[in-house]
mmCIF file of C-alpha atoms in Angstrom:
data_model
loop_
_atom_site.group_PDB
_atom_site.id
_atom_site.type_symbol
_atom_site.label_atom_id
_atom_site.label_comp_id
_atom_site.label_asym_id
_atom_site.label_seq_id
_atom_site.Cartn_x
_atom_site.Cartn_y
_atom_site.Cartn_z
ATOM 1 C CA MET A 113 -5.389 -44.075 -38.337
ATOM 2 C CA PRO A 114 -6.231 -40.586 -37.000
ATOM 3 C CA PRO A 115 -8.110 -40.440 -33.681
ATOM 4 C CA PRO A 116 -11.892 -39.934 -33.752
ATOM 5 C CA GLN A 117 -13.086 -36.366 -33.434
ATOM 6 C CA ASP A 118 -16.009 -34.648 -31.764
ATOM 7 C CA PRO A 119 -18.938 -34.292 -34.158
ATOM 8 C CA PRO A 120 -19.223 -30.811 -35.664
ATOM 9 C CA GLN A 121 -21.257 -28.399 -33.552
ATOM 10 C CA ASP A 122 -24.285 -26.645 -35.015
ATOM 11 C CA PRO A 123 -23.838 -23.149 -33.534
ATOM 12 C CA ALA A 124 -27.605 -22.738 -33.223
ATOM 13 C CA VAL A 125 -28.240 -25.930 -31.240
ATOM 14 C CA PRO A 126 -27.385 -26.213 -27.523
ATOM 15 C CA THR A 127 -25.433 -29.329 -26.550
ATOM 16 C CA ILE A 128 -24.977 -30.719 -23.042
ATOM 17 C CA LEU A 129 -21.266 -31.081 -22.266
ATOM 18 C CA SER A 130 -21.603 -32.230 -18.640
ATOM 19 C CA MET A 131 -24.385 -33.027 -16.213
ATOM 20 C CA GLU A 132 -24.740 -33.788 -12.519
ATOM 21 C CA ILE A 133 -28.226 -35.072 -11.724
ATOM 22 C CA ASP A 134 -29.619 -34.835 -8.194
ATOM 23 C CA ASP A 135 -33.393 -35.224 -7.984
ATOM 24 C CA SER A 136 -33.324 -34.422 -4.256
ATOM 25 C CA TRP A 137 -31.858 -30.905 -4.672
ATOM 26 C CA GLU A 138 -30.689 -29.404 -7.972
ATOM 27 C CA SER A 139 -29.477 -30.933 -11.204
ATOM 28 C CA GLU A 140 -26.695 -29.039 -12.986
ATOM 29 C CA TYR A 141 -25.848 -28.883 -16.679
ATOM 30 C CA ARG A 142 -22.965 -27.373 -18.601
ATOM 31 C CA VAL A 143 -24.200 -26.464 -22.066
ATOM 32 C CA ARG A 144 -22.420 -25.293 -25.178
ATOM 33 C CA ILE A 145 -24.004 -23.238 -27.910
ATOM 34 C CA GLY A 146 -21.566 -22.035 -30.549
ATOM 35 C CA SER A 147 -18.658 -20.346 -28.784
ATOM 36 C CA ARG A 148 -20.579 -19.856 -25.526
ATOM 37 C CA ILE A 149 -20.891 -22.083 -22.473
ATOM 38 C CA LYS A 150 -23.877 -21.654 -20.174
ATOM 39 C CA TYR A 151 -24.888 -23.327 -16.927
ATOM 40 C CA LEU A 152 -28.365 -24.602 -16.094
ATOM 41 C CA LYS A 153 -29.733 -25.550 -12.679
ATOM 42 C CA ILE A 154 -33.019 -27.438 -12.505
ATOM 43 C CA VAL A 155 -34.672 -27.433 -9.092
ATOM 44 C CA SER A 156 -35.782 -30.755 -7.618
ATOM 45 C CA GLY A 157 -39.379 -31.626 -8.487
ATOM 46 C CA THR A 158 -39.383 -29.688 -11.742
ATOM 47 C CA TYR A 159 -38.984 -32.745 -13.977
ATOM 48 C CA ASP A 160 -39.029 -36.517 -13.595
ATOM 49 C CA MET A 161 -35.808 -38.468 -14.006
ATOM 50 C CA PRO A 162 -36.289 -39.395 -17.701
ATOM 51 C CA ILE A 163 -36.495 -35.687 -18.580
ATOM 52 C CA LEU A 164 -33.591 -34.771 -16.282
ATOM 53 C CA LEU A 165 -31.429 -37.123 -18.343
ATOM 54 C CA SER A 166 -32.185 -35.074 -21.482
ATOM 55 C CA PRO A 167 -33.959 -31.842 -20.522
ATOM 56 C CA LEU A 168 -33.135 -29.324 -23.249
ATOM 57 C CA ALA A 169 -36.297 -29.822 -25.298
ATOM 58 C CA CYS A 170 -38.480 -29.303 -22.219
ATOM 59 C CA LEU A 171 -36.949 -26.051 -20.977
ATOM 60 C CA PRO A 172 -38.643 -22.668 -21.285
ATOM 61 C CA PRO A 173 -37.130 -20.514 -24.064
ATOM 62 C CA LEU A 174 -33.635 -19.305 -23.173
ATOM 63 C CA PRO A 175 -31.596 -16.566 -24.912
ATOM 64 C CA TYR A 176 -28.527 -18.736 -25.376
ATOM 65 C CA ASP A 177 -26.878 -16.202 -27.681
ATOM 66 C CA ALA A 178 -26.996 -13.397 -25.080
ATOM 67 C CA ASP A 179 -23.851 -12.495 -23.143
ATOM 68 C CA THR A 180 -25.863 -11.006 -20.271
ATOM 69 C CA TRP A 181 -26.178 -14.260 -18.314
ATOM 70 C CA THR A 182 -24.112 -17.283 -17.297
ATOM 71 C CA VAL A 183 -26.498 -19.330 -15.139
ATOM 72 C CA ALA A 184 -30.190 -20.131 -15.587
ATOM 73 C CA ARG A 185 -32.225 -21.602 -12.730
ATOM 74 C CA ILE A 186 -35.292 -23.541 -13.859
ATOM 75 C CA ALA A 187 -38.204 -23.992 -11.443
ATOM 76 C CA TYR A 188 -41.955 -23.588 -11.041
ATOM 77 C CA ASN A 189 -42.979 -20.270 -9.504
ATOM 78 C CA PRO A 190 -45.623 -20.053 -6.734
ATOM 79 C CA SER A 191 -48.399 -19.822 -9.328
ATOM 80 C CA GLY A 192 -47.295 -23.082 -10.942
ATOM 81 C CA ARG A 193 -45.695 -21.584 -14.031
ATOM 82 C CA LEU A 194 -42.336 -22.881 -15.262
ATOM 83 C CA GLU A 195 -39.757 -20.075 -15.186
ATOM 84 C CA ALA A 196 -36.086 -19.538 -15.976
ATOM 85 C CA THR A 197 -34.303 -17.063 -13.713
ATOM 86 C CA LEU A 198 -31.190 -15.723 -15.437
ATOM 87 C CA SER A 199 -28.088 -14.617 -13.557
ATOM 88 C CA ALA A 200 -24.816 -12.972 -14.605
ATOM 89 C CA GLN A 201 -23.035 -14.835 -11.810
ATOM 90 C CA GLN A 202 -19.240 -14.613 -12.004
ATOM 91 C CA LEU A 203 -18.094 -18.213 -11.763
ATOM 92 C CA ALA A 204 -15.049 -19.184 -9.731
ATOM 93 C CA GLY A 205 -11.841 -20.287 -11.432
ATOM 94 C CA VAL A 206 -8.422 -21.618 -10.503
ATOM 95 C CA GLN A 207 -6.341 -18.786 -9.033
ATOM 96 C CA ASN A 208 -2.865 -20.340 -9.201
ATOM 97 C CA ALA A 209 -2.304 -20.056 -12.954
ATOM 98 C CA TRP A 210 1.452 -20.553 -12.705
ATOM 99 C CA HIS A 211 2.199 -21.959 -16.173
ATOM 100 C CA GLY A 212 2.609 -19.753 -19.235
ATOM 101 C CA ALA A 213 0.566 -21.851 -21.684
ATOM 102 C CA ARG A 214 -3.201 -21.363 -22.041
ATOM 103 C CA VAL A 215 -5.686 -23.321 -24.158
ATOM 104 C CA ASN A 216 -9.383 -22.567 -24.618
ATOM 105 C CA VAL A 217 -11.523 -25.532 -23.624
ATOM 106 C CA LEU A 218 -13.468 -25.134 -26.879
ATOM 107 C CA ASP A 219 -10.238 -25.776 -28.802
ATOM 108 C CA LEU A 220 -9.993 -29.278 -27.313
ATOM 109 C CA GLN A 221 -11.345 -31.958 -29.627
ATOM 110 C CA ARG A 222 -12.176 -34.969 -27.467
ATOM 111 C CA THR A 223 -10.918 -38.336 -28.650
ATOM 112 C CA ALA A 224 -11.613 -40.594 -25.647
ATOM 113 C CA PRO A 225 -13.189 -40.249 -22.188
ATOM 114 C CA LEU A 226 -11.106 -41.142 -19.124
ATOM 115 C CA SER A 227 -13.425 -40.117 -16.279
ATOM 116 C CA VAL A 228 -16.259 -37.658 -15.707
ATOM 117 C CA ARG A 229 -13.728 -34.797 -15.629
ATOM 118 C CA ALA A 230 -10.816 -36.057 -17.721
ATOM 119 C CA PHE A 231 -10.482 -36.967 -21.376
ATOM 120 C CA GLU A 232 -7.968 -37.443 -24.145
ATOM 121 C CA ALA A 233 -8.013 -34.690 -26.740
ATOM 122 C CA VAL A 234 -6.176 -33.033 -29.566
ATOM 123 C CA VAL A 235 -5.622 -29.275 -29.464
ATOM 124 C CA ALA A 236 -6.854 -27.112 -32.325
ATOM 125 C CA GLY A 237 -6.838 -23.369 -32.825
ATOM 126 C CA PRO A 238 -4.308 -20.805 -31.594
ATOM 127 C CA GLY A 239 -3.686 -22.624 -28.301
ATOM 128 C CA LEU A 240 -1.617 -25.220 -30.120
ATOM 129 C CA GLN A 241 1.089 -22.623 -30.799
ATOM 130 C CA SER A 242 1.898 -22.328 -27.080
ATOM 131 C CA LEU A 243 2.350 -26.073 -26.581
ATOM 132 C CA PRO A 244 5.288 -28.373 -27.418
ATOM 133 C CA LEU A 245 3.047 -30.599 -29.527
ATOM 134 C CA GLY A 246 2.839 -31.767 -33.089
ATOM 135 C CA PRO A 247 -0.375 -31.596 -35.130
ATOM 136 C CA ARG A 248 -2.998 -34.106 -33.941
ATOM 137 C CA GLN A 249 -0.830 -35.147 -30.989
ATOM 138 C CA ARG A 250 -3.070 -36.210 -28.137
ATOM 139 C CA VAL A 251 -3.012 -34.825 -24.609
ATOM 140 C CA VAL A 252 -4.922 -35.493 -21.400
ATOM 141 C CA ALA A 253 -7.232 -32.704 -20.213
ATOM 142 C CA LYS A 254 -8.803 -32.464 -16.779
ATOM 143 C CA ILE A 255 -11.380 -29.798 -16.037
ATOM 144 C CA ALA A 256 -13.794 -28.657 -13.373
ATOM 145 C CA ARG A 257 -17.204 -29.147 -14.916
ATOM 146 C CA PHE A 258 -18.922 -27.111 -12.209
ATOM 147 C CA GLU A 259 -17.848 -24.575 -9.589
ATOM 148 C CA GLN A 260 -17.735 -27.070 -6.733
ATOM 149 C CA GLU A 261 -14.975 -28.966 -8.556
ATOM 150 C CA ILE A 262 -12.650 -25.950 -8.781
ATOM 151 C CA PRO A 263 -10.968 -26.562 -5.373
ATOM 152 C CA SER A 264 -9.745 -30.031 -6.356
ATOM 153 C CA ILE A 265 -8.398 -28.710 -9.673
ATOM 154 C CA GLU A 266 -6.722 -25.892 -7.739
ATOM 155 C CA ARG A 267 -5.076 -28.443 -5.465
ATOM 156 C CA GLU A 268 -3.835 -30.581 -8.356
ATOM 157 C CA THR A 269 -2.546 -27.508 -10.164
ATOM 158 C CA ARG A 270 -0.522 -26.610 -7.088
ATOM 159 C CA ALA A 271 0.826 -30.166 -6.885
ATOM 160 C CA TYR A 272 2.236 -29.980 -10.408
ATOM 161 C CA GLN A 273 3.670 -26.540 -9.689
ATOM 162 C CA LEU A 274 5.447 -27.801 -6.590
ATOM 163 C CA LEU A 275 6.885 -30.775 -8.485
ATOM 164 C CA ALA A 276 8.238 -28.386 -11.114
ATOM 165 C CA LEU A 277 9.697 -25.985 -8.541
ATOM 166 C CA ARG A 278 11.361 -28.749 -6.540
ATOM 167 C CA GLY A 279 12.937 -30.539 -9.502
ATOM 168 C CA ALA A 280 10.593 -33.512 -9.220
ATOM 169 C CA ALA A 281 8.454 -33.102 -12.347
ATOM 170 C CA HIS A 282 9.598 -36.572 -13.477
ATOM 171 C CA LEU A 283 7.317 -38.102 -10.825
ATOM 172 C CA ALA A 284 4.208 -37.242 -12.868
ATOM 173 C CA PRO A 285 3.141 -36.681 -16.479
ATOM 174 C CA ARG A 286 4.401 -33.385 -17.846
ATOM 175 C CA PHE A 287 2.168 -30.399 -17.066
ATOM 176 C CA LEU A 288 1.524 -28.631 -20.385
ATOM 177 C CA GLY A 289 -0.625 -25.671 -19.420
ATOM 178 C CA HIS A 290 -3.947 -24.366 -18.178
ATOM 179 C CA VAL A 291 -7.400 -24.807 -19.704
ATOM 180 C CA LEU A 292 -9.557 -21.685 -19.998
ATOM 181 C CA GLU A 293 -13.310 -21.291 -20.226
ATOM 182 C CA GLY A 294 -13.777 -17.694 -21.225
ATOM 183 C CA ASP A 295 -11.314 -15.772 -19.067
ATOM 184 C CA ARG A 296 -11.243 -18.163 -16.097
ATOM 185 C CA VAL A 297 -8.981 -21.167 -15.571
ATOM 186 C CA VAL A 298 -10.987 -24.377 -15.178
ATOM 187 C CA GLY A 299 -8.444 -27.142 -15.729
ATOM 188 C CA PHE A 300 -5.086 -28.268 -17.030
ATOM 189 C CA LEU A 301 -3.391 -30.312 -19.741
ATOM 190 C CA LEU A 302 -0.966 -33.192 -19.218
ATOM 191 C CA GLU A 303 1.167 -35.129 -21.630
ATOM 192 C CA ARG A 304 -0.389 -38.383 -22.792
ATOM 193 C CA LEU A 305 1.651 -41.366 -21.669
ATOM 194 C CA GLY A 306 1.416 -44.433 -23.900
ATOM 195 C CA ASP A 307 1.911 -48.089 -22.939
ATOM 196 C CA ARG A 308 1.227 -47.624 -19.242
ATOM 197 C CA ARG A 309 -0.699 -49.782 -16.795
ATOM 198 C CA SER A 310 -1.932 -49.430 -13.253
ATOM 199 C CA ALA A 311 0.351 -50.789 -10.549
ATOM 200 C CA THR A 312 0.385 -54.338 -9.164
ATOM 201 C CA VAL A 313 2.167 -55.993 -6.260
ATOM 202 C CA ASP A 314 5.096 -56.683 -8.602
ATOM 203 C CA ASP A 315 5.640 -52.917 -8.855
ATOM 204 C CA MET A 316 6.052 -52.408 -5.120
ATOM 205 C CA GLU A 317 9.640 -51.199 -5.363
ATOM 206 C CA LEU A 318 8.962 -48.797 -8.243
ATOM 207 C CA CYS A 319 5.867 -47.282 -6.626
ATOM 208 C CA SER A 320 7.275 -47.026 -3.118
ATOM 209 C CA GLY A 321 10.391 -45.396 -4.571
ATOM 210 C CA ALA A 322 8.327 -42.777 -6.408
ATOM 211 C CA LEU A 323 6.130 -42.140 -3.383
ATOM 212 C CA GLY A 324 9.173 -41.928 -1.130
ATOM 213 C CA GLU A 325 10.652 -39.267 -3.388
ATOM 214 C CA LEU A 326 7.382 -37.331 -3.171
ATOM 215 C CA HIS A 327 7.417 -37.678 0.608
ATOM 216 C CA GLY A 328 10.939 -36.282 0.583
ATOM 217 C CA LEU A 329 9.383 -32.989 -0.528
ATOM 218 C CA GLY A 330 7.329 -32.974 2.674
ATOM 219 C CA VAL A 331 4.000 -33.723 0.994
ATOM 220 C CA LEU A 332 1.377 -36.461 0.802
ATOM 221 C CA HIS A 333 -0.121 -37.742 -2.415
ATOM 222 C CA GLY A 334 -3.451 -38.174 -0.648
ATOM 223 C CA ASP A 335 -4.863 -41.091 -2.677
ATOM 224 C CA VAL A 336 -2.425 -43.959 -3.190
ATOM 225 C CA GLY A 337 -4.733 -46.310 -5.061
ATOM 226 C CA ARG A 338 -2.960 -48.499 -7.606
ATOM 227 C CA ARG A 339 -4.751 -46.639 -10.403
ATOM 228 C CA ASN A 340 -2.859 -43.477 -9.508
ATOM 229 C CA PHE A 341 0.488 -45.096 -10.314
ATOM 230 C CA LEU A 342 1.162 -45.443 -14.041
ATOM 231 C CA VAL A 343 3.876 -48.010 -14.615
ATOM 232 C CA GLY A 344 6.006 -48.110 -17.755
ATOM 233 C CA ARG A 345 9.511 -48.972 -18.856
ATOM 234 C CA ASP A 346 10.910 -45.831 -17.250
ATOM 235 C CA GLY A 347 9.313 -46.478 -13.864
ATOM 236 C CA ALA A 348 6.164 -45.262 -12.115
ATOM 237 C CA LYS A 349 4.539 -41.868 -12.533
ATOM 238 C CA MET A 350 1.810 -40.557 -10.255
ATOM 239 C CA VAL A 351 -1.494 -38.891 -11.112
ATOM 240 C CA GLY A 352 -4.671 -38.025 -9.193
ATOM 241 C CA PHE A 353 -3.345 -35.329 -6.845
ATOM 242 C CA GLU A 354 -6.819 -34.121 -5.820
ATOM 243 C CA ARG A 355 -6.070 -34.782 -2.121
ATOM 244 C CA PHE A 356 -2.468 -33.606 -2.227
ATOM 245 C CA VAL A 357 -1.269 -32.175 1.113
ATOM 246 C CA GLU A 358 1.729 -29.910 1.679
ATOM 247 C CA GLY A 359 3.712 -29.776 4.906
ATOM 248 C CA ALA A 360 2.754 -33.294 5.981
ATOM 249 C CA ALA A 361 4.187 -34.672 9.212
ATOM 250 C CA GLU A 362 6.530 -37.655 9.096
ATOM 251 C CA GLU A 363 3.914 -39.820 10.794
ATOM 252 C CA ALA A 364 1.403 -39.058 8.027
ATOM 253 C CA ARG A 365 3.939 -39.847 5.318
ATOM 254 C CA THR A 366 4.827 -43.146 6.985
ATOM 255 C CA GLY A 367 1.150 -44.037 7.167
ATOM 256 C CA GLU A 368 0.653 -43.281 3.488
ATOM 257 C CA MET A 369 3.578 -45.522 2.537
ATOM 258 C CA GLN A 370 2.033 -48.326 4.578
ATOM 259 C CA ARG A 371 -1.306 -47.800 2.823
ATOM 260 C CA LEU A 372 0.367 -48.032 -0.569
ATOM 261 C CA ARG A 373 1.930 -51.366 0.319
ATOM 262 C CA SER A 374 -1.375 -52.672 1.616
ATOM 263 C CA VAL A 375 -3.206 -51.509 -1.507
ATOM 264 C CA LEU A 376 -0.755 -53.153 -3.893
ATOM 265 C CA VAL A 377 -0.940 -56.443 -2.013
ATOM 266 C CA ASP A 378 -4.730 -56.479 -1.658
ATOM 267 C CA GLN A 379 -6.057 -55.099 -4.938
ATOM 268 C CA PRO A 380 -6.388 -57.137 -8.133
ATOM 269 C CA VAL A 381 -4.056 -56.938 -11.099
ATOM 270 C CA GLY A 382 -4.751 -54.106 -13.539
ATOM 271 C CA PHE A 383 -5.156 -54.311 -17.293
ATOM 272 C CA VAL A 384 -2.578 -53.267 -19.854
ATOM 273 C CA PHE A 385 -3.739 -50.963 -22.622
ATOM 274 C CA SER A 386 -0.986 -50.645 -25.193
ATOM 275 C CA GLY A 387 -1.127 -47.394 -27.114
ATOM 276 C CA ARG A 388 -3.821 -45.927 -24.845
ATOM 277 C CA ALA A 389 -2.696 -43.508 -22.215
ATOM 278 C CA TYR A 390 -5.158 -44.402 -19.473
ATOM 279 C CA HIS A 391 -8.344 -46.388 -19.089
ATOM 280 C CA ALA A 392 -11.666 -45.382 -17.627
ATOM 281 C CA GLY A 393 -11.005 -47.069 -14.293
ATOM 282 C CA ARG A 394 -8.253 -44.660 -13.380
ATOM 283 C CA SER A 395 -9.007 -41.798 -11.066
ATOM 284 C CA PHE A 396 -8.265 -38.978 -13.519
#
């Protein structure tokens, strides 16, 4: 059975792709309309929570089809009138685009969510030609939804680059390429690993061996929760390199190995999802 697909997009209707609601400061929204992605910021006090959860119908008119702006800030002006202030702000992107393959984020058809930033997808459009994939073959995509998430994607991107440069790419899922939004890099693609589960105490040797090999490169993983070790027949692979640290001292590496052992002993057994790459509890 083919995987489910995103519903078709009406190019005239804006659709919220991501949201981060904060009624004490600003709520942020990533919105698609046709082939464009815009960003909305709603100032605290502008709307009540029920509207913040689905605000598009309550916004002042916005020229979504115009290329002259990227960010709209919604707030009441001093006279009490609701206004949208448009900005052509140049949004930050990942700088270390080391891999040759590029895929437009709008060419990713989501098939399953994994976390707020990661999802399974199939690649459509011209980006598929640059990837070693068959038609409808699923991948894992991880993106920065908003600018403040770019640094962690940058760090993970560097982690996969270092693994490739040091001959240790087998310690993680295969890095397939970068994800673009317009002309900026906002994420990456990984191979989808089937029949994997999160680590348990019975996997101590496999996980400590993989982590020890990573430590041999002089780096820390940074987050050795059991969910970041995907165990299969060929051993353990690591994900979740958001806190990856290069040039770590031996003392820090020893401490991380001790934390891994403590985590595997203390945390409960994970679930097995045959045929599904990862489940929502993992820290993708």
